[in-house]
PDB file with SEQRES, HELIX, SHEET and CRYST1 records, atoms N, CA, C and O in Angstrom:
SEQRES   1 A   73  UNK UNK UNK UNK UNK UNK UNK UNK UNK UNK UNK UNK UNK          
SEQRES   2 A   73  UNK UNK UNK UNK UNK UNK UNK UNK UNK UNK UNK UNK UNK          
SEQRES   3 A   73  UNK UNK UNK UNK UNK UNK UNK UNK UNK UNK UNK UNK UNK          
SEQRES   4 A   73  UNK UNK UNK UNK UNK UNK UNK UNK UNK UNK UNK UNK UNK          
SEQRES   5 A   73  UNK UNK UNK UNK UNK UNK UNK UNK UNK UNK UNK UNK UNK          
SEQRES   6 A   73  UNK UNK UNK UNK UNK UNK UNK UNK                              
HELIX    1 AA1 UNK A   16  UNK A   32  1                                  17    
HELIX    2 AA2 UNK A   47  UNK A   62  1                                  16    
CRYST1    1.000    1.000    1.000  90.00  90.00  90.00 P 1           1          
ATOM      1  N   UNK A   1       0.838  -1.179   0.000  1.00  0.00           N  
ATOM      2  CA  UNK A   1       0.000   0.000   0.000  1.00  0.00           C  
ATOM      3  C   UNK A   1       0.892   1.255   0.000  1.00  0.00           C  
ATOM      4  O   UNK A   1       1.908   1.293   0.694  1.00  0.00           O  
ATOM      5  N   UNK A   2       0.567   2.118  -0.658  1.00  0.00           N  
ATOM      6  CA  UNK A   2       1.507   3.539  -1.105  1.00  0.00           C  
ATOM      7  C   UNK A   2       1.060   4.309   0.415  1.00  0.00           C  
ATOM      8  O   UNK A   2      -0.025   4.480   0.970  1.00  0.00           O  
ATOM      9  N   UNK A   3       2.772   4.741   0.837  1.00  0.00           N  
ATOM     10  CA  UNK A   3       2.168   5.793   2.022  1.00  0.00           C  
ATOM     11  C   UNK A   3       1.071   6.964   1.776  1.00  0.00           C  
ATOM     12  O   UNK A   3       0.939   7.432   0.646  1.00  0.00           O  
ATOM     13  N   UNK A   4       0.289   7.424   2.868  1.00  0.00           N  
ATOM     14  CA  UNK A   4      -0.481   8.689   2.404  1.00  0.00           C  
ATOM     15  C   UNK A   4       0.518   9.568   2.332  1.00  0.00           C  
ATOM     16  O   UNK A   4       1.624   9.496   2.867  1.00  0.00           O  
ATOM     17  N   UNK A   5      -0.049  10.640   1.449  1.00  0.00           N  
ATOM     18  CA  UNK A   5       0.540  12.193   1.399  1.00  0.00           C  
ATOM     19  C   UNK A   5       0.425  12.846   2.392  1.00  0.00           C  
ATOM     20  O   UNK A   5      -0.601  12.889   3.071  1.00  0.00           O  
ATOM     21  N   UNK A   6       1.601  13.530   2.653  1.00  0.00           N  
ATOM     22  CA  UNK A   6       1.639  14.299   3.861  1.00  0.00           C  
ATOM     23  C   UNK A   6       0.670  15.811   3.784  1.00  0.00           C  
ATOM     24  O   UNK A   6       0.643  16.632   2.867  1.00  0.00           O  
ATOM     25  N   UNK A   7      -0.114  15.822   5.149  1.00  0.00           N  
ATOM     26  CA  UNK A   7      -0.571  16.564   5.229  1.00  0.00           C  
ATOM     27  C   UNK A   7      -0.359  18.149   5.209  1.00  0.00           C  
ATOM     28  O   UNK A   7       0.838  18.380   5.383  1.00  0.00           O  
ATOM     29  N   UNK A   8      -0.832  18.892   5.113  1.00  0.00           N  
ATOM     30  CA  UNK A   8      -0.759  20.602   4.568  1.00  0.00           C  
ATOM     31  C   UNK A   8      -0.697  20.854   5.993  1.00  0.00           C  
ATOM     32  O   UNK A   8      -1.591  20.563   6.788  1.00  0.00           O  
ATOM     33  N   UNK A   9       0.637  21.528   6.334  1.00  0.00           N  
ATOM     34  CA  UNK A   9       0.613  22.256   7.712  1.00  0.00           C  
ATOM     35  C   UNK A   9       0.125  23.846   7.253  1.00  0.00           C  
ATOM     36  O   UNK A   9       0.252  24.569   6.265  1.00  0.00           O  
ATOM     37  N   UNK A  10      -0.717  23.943   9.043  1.00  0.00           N  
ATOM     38  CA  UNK A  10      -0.861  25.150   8.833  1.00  0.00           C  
ATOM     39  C   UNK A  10      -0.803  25.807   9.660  1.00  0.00           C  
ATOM     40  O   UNK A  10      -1.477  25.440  10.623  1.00  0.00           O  
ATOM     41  N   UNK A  11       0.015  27.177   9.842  1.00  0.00           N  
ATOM     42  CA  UNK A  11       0.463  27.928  10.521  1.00  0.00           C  
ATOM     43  C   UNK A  11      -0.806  29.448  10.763  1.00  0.00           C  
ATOM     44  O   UNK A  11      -1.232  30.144   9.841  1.00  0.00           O  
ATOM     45  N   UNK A  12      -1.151  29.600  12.228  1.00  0.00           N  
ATOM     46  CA  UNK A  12      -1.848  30.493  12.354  1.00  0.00           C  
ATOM     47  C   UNK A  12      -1.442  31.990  13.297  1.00  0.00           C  
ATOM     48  O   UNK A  12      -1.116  31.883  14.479  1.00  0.00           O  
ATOM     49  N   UNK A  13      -1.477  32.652  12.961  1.00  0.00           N  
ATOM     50  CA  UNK A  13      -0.639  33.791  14.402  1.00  0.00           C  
ATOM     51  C   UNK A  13      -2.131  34.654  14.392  1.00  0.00           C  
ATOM     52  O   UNK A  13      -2.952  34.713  13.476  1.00  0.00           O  
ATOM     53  N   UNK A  14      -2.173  35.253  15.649  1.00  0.00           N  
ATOM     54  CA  UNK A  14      -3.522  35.607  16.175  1.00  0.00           C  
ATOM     55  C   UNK A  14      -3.278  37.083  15.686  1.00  0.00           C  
ATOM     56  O   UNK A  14      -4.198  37.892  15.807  1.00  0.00           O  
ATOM     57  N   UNK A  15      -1.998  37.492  15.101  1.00  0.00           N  
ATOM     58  CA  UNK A  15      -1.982  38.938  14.781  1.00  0.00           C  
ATOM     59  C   UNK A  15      -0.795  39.225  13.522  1.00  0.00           C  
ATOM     60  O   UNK A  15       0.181  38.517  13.273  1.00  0.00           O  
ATOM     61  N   UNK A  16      -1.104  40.156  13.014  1.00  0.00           N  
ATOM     62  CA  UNK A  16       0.527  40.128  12.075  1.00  0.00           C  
ATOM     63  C   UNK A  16       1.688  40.922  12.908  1.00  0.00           C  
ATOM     64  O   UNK A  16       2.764  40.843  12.314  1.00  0.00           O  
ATOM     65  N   UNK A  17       1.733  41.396  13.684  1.00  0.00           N  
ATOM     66  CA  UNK A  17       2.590  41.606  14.514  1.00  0.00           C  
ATOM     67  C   UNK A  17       3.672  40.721  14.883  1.00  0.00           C  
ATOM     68  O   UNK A  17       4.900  40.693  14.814  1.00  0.00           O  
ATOM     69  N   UNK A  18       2.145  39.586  15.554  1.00  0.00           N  
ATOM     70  CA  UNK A  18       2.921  38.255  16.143  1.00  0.00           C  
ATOM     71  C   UNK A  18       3.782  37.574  14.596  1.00  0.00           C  
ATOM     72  O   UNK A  18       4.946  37.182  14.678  1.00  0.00           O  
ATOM     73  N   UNK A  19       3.253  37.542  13.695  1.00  0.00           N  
ATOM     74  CA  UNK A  19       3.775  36.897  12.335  1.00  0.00           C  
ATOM     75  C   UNK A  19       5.421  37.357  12.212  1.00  0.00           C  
ATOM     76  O   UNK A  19       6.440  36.699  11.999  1.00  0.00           O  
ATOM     77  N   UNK A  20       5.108  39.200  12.515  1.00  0.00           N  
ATOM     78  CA  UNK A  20       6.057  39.687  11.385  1.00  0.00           C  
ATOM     79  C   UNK A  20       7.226  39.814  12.915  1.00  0.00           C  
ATOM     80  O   UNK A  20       8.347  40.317  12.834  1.00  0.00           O  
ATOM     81  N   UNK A  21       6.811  39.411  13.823  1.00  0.00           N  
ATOM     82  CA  UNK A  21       8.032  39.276  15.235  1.00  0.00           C  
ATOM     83  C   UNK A  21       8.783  37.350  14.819  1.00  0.00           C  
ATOM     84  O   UNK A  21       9.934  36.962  15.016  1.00  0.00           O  
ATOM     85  N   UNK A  22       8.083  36.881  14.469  1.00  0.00           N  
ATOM     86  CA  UNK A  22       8.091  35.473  14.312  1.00  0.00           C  
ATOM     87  C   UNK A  22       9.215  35.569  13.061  1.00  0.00           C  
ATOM     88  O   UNK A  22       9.862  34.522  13.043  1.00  0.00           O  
ATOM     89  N   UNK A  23       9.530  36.252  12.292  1.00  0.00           N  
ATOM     90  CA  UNK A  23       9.903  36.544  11.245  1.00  0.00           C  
ATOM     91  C   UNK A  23      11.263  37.103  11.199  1.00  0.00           C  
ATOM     92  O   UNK A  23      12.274  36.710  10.617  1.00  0.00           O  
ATOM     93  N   UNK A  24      11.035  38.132  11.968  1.00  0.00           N  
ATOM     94  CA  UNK A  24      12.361  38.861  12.325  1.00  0.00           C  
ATOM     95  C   UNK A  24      13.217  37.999  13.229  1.00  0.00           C  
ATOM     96  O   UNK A  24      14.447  38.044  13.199  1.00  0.00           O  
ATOM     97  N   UNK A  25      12.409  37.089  14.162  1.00  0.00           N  
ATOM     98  CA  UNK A  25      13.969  36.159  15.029  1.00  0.00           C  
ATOM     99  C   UNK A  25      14.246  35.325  13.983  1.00  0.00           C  
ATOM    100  O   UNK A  25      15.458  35.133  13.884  1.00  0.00           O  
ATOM    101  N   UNK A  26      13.504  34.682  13.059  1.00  0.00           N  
ATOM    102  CA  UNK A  26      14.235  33.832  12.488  1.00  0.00           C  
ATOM    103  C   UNK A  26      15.418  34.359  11.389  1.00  0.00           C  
ATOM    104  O   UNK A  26      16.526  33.885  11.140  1.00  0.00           O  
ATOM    105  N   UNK A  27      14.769  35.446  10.882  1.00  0.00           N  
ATOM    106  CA  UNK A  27      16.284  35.840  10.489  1.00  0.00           C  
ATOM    107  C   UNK A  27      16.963  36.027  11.130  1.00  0.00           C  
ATOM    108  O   UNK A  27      18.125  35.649  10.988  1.00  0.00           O  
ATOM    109  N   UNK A  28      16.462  36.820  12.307  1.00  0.00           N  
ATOM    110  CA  UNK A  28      18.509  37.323  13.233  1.00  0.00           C  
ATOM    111  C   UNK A  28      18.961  35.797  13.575  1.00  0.00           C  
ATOM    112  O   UNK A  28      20.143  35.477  13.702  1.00  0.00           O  
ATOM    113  N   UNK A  29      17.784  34.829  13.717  1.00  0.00           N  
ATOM    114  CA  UNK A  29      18.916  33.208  14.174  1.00  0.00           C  
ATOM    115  C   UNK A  29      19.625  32.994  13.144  1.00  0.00           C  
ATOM    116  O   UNK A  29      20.794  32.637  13.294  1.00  0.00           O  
ATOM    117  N   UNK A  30      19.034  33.175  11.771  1.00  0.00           N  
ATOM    118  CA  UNK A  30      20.189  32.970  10.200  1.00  0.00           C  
ATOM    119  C   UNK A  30      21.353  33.834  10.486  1.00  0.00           C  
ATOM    120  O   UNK A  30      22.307  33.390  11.124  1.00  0.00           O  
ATOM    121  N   UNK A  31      21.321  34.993  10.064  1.00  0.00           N  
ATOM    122  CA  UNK A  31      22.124  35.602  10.949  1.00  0.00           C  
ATOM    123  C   UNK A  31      23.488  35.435  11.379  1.00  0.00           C  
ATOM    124  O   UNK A  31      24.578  35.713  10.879  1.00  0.00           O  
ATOM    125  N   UNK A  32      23.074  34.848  12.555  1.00  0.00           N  
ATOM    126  CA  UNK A  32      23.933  34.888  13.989  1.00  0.00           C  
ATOM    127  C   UNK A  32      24.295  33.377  13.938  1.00  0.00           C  
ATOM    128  O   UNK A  32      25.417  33.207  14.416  1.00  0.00           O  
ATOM    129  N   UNK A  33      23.687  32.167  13.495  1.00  0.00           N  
ATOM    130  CA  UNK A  33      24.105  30.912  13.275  1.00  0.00           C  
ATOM    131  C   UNK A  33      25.161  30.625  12.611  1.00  0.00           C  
ATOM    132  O   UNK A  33      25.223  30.740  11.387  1.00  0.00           O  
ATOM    133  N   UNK A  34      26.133  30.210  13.363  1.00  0.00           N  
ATOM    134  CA  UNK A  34      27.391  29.525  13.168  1.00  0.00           C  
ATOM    135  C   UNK A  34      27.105  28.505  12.071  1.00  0.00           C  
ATOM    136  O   UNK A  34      26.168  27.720  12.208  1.00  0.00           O  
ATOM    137  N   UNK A  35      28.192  28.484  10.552  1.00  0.00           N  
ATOM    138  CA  UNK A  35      28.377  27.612   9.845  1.00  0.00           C  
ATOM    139  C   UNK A  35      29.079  26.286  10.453  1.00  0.00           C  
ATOM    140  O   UNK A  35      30.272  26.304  10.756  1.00  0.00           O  
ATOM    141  N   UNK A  36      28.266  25.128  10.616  1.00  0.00           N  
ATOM    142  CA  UNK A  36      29.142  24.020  11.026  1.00  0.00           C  
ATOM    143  C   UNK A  36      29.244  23.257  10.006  1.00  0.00           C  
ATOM    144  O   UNK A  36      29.995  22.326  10.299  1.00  0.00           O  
ATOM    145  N   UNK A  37      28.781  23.160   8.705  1.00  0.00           N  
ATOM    146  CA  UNK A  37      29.691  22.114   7.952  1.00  0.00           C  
ATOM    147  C   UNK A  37      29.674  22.402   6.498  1.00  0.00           C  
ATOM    148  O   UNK A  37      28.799  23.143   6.052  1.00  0.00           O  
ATOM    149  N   UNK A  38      30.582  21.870   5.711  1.00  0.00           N  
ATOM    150  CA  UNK A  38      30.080  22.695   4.512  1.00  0.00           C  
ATOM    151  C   UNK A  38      29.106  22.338   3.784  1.00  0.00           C  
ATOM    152  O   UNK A  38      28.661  21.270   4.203  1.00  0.00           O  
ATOM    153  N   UNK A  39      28.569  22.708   2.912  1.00  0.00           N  
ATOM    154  CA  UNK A  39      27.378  22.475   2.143  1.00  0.00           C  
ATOM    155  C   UNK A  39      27.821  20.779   1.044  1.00  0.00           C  
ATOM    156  O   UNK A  39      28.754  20.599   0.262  1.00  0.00           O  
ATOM    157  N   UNK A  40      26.840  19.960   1.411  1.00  0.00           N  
ATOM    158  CA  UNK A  40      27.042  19.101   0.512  1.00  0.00           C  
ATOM    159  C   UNK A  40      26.720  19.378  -1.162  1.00  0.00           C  
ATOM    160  O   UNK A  40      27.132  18.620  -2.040  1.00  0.00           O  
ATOM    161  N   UNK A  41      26.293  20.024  -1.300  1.00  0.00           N  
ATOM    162  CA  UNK A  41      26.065  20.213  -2.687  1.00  0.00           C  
ATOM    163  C   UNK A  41      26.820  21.323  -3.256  1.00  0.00           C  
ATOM    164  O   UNK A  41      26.826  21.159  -4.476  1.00  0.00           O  
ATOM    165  N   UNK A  42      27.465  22.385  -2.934  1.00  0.00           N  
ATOM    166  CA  UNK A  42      27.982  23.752  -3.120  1.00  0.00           C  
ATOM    167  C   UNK A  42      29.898  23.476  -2.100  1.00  0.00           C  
ATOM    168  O   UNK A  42      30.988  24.024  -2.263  1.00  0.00           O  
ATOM    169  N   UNK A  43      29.532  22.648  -1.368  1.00  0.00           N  
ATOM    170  CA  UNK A  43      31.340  22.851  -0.471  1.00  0.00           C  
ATOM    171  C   UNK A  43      31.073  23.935  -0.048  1.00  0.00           C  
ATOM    172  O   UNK A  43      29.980  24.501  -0.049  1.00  0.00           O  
ATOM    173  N   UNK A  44      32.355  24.395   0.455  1.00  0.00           N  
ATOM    174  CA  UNK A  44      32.408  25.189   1.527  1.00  0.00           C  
ATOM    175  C   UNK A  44      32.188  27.170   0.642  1.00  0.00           C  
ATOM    176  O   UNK A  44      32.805  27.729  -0.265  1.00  0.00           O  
ATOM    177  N   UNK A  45      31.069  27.586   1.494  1.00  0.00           N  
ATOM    178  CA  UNK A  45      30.699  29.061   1.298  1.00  0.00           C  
ATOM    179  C   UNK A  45      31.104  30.045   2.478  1.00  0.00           C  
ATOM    180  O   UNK A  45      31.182  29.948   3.703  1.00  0.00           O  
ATOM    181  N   UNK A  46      31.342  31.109   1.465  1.00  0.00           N  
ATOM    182  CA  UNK A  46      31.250  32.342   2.215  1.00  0.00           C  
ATOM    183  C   UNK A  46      30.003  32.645   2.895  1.00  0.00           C  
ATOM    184  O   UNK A  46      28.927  32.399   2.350  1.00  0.00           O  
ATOM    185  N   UNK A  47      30.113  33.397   4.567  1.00  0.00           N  
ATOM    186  CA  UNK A  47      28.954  33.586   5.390  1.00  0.00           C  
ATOM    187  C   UNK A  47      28.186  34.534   4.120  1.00  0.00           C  
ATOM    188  O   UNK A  47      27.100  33.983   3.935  1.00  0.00           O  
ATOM    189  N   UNK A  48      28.289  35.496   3.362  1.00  0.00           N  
ATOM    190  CA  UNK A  48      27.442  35.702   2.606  1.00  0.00           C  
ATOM    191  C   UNK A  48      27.048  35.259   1.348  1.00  0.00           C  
ATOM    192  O   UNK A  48      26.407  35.962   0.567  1.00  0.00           O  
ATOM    193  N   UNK A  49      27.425  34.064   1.112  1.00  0.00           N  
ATOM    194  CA  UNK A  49      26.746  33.003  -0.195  1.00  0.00           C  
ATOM    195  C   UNK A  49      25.616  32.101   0.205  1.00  0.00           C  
ATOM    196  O   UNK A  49      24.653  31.693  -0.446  1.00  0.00           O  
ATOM    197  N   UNK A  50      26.082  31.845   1.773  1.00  0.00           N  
ATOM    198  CA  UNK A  50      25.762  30.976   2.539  1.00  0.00           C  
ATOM    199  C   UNK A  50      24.223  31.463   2.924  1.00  0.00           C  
ATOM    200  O   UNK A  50      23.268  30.687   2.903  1.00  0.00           O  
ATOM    201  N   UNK A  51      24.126  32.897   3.287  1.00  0.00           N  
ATOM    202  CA  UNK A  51      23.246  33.456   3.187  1.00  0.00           C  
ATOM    203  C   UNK A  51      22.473  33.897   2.217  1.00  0.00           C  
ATOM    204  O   UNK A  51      21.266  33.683   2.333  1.00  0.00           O  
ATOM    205  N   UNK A  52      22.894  34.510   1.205  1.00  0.00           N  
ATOM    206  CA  UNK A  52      21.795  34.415  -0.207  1.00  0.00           C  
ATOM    207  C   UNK A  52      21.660  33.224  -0.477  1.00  0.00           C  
ATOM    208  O   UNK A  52      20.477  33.327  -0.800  1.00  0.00           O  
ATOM    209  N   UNK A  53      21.888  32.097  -0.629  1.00  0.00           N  
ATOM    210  CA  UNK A  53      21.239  30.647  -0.617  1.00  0.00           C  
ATOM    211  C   UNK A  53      20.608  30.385   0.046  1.00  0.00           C  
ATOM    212  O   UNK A  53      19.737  29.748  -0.545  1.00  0.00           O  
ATOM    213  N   UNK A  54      20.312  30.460   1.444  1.00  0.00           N  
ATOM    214  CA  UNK A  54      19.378  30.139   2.300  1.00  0.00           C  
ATOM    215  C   UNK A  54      18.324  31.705   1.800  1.00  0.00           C  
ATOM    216  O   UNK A  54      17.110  31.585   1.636  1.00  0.00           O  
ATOM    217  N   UNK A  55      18.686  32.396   1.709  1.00  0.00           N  
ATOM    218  CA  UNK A  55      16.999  33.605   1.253  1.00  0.00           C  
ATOM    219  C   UNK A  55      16.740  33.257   0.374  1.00  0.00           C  
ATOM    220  O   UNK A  55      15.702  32.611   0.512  1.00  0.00           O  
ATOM    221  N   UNK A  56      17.066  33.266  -0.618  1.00  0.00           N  
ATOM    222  CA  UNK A  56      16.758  32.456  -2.120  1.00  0.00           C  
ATOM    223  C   UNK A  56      15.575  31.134  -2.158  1.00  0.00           C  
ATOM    224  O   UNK A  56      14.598  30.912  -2.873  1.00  0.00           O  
ATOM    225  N   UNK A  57      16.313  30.297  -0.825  1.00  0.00           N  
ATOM    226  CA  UNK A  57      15.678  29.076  -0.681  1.00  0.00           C  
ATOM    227  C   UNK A  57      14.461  29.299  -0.187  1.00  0.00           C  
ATOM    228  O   UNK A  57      13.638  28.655  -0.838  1.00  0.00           O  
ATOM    229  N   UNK A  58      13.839  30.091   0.910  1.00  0.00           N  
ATOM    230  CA  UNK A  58      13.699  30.742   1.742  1.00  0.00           C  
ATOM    231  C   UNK A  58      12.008  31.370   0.539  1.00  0.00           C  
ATOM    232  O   UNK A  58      10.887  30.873   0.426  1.00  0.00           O  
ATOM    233  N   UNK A  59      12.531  32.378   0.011  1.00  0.00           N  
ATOM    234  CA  UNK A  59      11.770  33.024  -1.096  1.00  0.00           C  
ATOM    235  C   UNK A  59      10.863  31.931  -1.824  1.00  0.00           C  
ATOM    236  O   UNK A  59       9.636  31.986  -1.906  1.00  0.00           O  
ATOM    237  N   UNK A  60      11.533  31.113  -2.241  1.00  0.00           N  
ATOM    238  CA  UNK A  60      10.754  29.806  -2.794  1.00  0.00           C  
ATOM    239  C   UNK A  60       9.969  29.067  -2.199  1.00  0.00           C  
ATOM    240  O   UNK A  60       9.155  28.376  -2.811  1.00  0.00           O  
ATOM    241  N   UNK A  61      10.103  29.082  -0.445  1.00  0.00           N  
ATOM    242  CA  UNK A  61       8.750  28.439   0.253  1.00  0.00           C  
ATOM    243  C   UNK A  61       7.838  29.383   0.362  1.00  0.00           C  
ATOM    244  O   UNK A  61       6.649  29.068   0.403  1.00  0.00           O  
ATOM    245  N   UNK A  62       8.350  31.058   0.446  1.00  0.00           N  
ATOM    246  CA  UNK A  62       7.314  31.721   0.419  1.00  0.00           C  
ATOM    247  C   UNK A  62       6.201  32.033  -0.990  1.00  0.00           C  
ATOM    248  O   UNK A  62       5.047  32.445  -1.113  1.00  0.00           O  
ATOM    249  N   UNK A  63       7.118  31.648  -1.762  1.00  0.00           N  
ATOM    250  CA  UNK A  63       6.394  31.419  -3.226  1.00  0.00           C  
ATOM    251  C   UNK A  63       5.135  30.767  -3.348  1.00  0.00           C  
ATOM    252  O   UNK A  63       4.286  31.363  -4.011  1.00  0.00           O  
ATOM    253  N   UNK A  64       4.779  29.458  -2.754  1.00  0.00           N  
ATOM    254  CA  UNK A  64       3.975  28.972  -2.190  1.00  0.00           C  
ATOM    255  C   UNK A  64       2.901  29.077  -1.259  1.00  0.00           C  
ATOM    256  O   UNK A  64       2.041  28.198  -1.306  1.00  0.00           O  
ATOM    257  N   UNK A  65       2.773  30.173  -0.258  1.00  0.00           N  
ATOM    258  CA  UNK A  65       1.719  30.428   0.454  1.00  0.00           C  
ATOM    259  C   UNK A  65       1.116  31.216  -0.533  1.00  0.00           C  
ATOM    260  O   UNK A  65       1.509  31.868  -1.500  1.00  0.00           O  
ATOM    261  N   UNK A  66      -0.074  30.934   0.057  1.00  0.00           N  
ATOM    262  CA  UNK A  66      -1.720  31.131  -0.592  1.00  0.00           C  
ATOM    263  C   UNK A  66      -2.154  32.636   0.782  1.00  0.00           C  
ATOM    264  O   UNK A  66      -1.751  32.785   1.936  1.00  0.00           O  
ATOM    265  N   UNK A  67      -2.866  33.263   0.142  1.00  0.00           N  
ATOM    266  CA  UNK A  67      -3.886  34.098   0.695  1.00  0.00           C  
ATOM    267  C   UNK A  67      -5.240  33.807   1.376  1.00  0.00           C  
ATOM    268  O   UNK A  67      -6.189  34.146   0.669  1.00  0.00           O  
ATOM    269  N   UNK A  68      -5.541  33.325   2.435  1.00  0.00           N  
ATOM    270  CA  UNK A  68      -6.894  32.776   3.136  1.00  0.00           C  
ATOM    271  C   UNK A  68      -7.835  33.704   2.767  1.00  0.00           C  
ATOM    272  O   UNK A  68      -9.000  33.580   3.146  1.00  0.00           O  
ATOM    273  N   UNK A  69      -7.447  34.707   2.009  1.00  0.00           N  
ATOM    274  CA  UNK A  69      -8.502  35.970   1.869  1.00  0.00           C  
ATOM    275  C   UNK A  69      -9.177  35.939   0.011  1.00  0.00           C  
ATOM    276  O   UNK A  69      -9.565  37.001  -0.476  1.00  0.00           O  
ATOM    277  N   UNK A  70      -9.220  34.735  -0.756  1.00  0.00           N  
ATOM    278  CA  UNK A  70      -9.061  34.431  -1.973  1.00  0.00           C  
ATOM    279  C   UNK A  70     -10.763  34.629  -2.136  1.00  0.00           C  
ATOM    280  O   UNK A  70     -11.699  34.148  -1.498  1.00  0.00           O  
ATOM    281  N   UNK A  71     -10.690  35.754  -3.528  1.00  0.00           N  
ATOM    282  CA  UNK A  71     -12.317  35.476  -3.397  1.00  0.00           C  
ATOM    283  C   UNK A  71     -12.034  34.451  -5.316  1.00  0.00           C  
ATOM    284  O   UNK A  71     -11.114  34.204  -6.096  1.00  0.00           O  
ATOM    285  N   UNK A  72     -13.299  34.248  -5.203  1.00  0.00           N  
ATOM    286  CA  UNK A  72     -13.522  32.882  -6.213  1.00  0.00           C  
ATOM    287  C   UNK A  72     -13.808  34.093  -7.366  1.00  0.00           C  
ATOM    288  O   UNK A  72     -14.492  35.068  -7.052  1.00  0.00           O  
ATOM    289  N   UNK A  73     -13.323  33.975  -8.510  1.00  0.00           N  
ATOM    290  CA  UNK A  73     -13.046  34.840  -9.431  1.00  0.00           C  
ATOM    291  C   UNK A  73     -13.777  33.917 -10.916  1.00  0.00           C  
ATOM    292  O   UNK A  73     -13.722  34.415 -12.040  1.00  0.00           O  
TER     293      UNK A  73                                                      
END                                                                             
């Protein structure tokens, strides 16, 4: 039997405040996070390659969220 498909997580914040605070630590943790190994696919990067690859990457999951506010067109 084929595993099921993984389910659609979904993320809710009671305010955009709370969103756009949620947002800002995770960048300062990018940031401030120590490189510990090099990249298997790329070897070893500069802290700022290292970083436009992860926003880049980053940009592309946000590519993907949808608007809960969608009217049917």
């Amino acid at each position: 039997m084929p595993p099921k498909p993984a389910k659609r997580r979904s993320v809710t914040y009671p305010t955009i405040e709370a969103w756009r605070q949620d947002v800002l630590a995770a960048l300062q943790a990018a940031r401030e996070e120590p490189v510990r190994y090099d990249s298997p696919a790329f070897g070893p990067m500069s802290d700022d390659e290292r970083r436009q690859l992860n926003l880049r990457h980053g940009e592309l999951h946000m590519s993907f969220l949808e608007s809960g506010n969608r009217s049917e067109a």
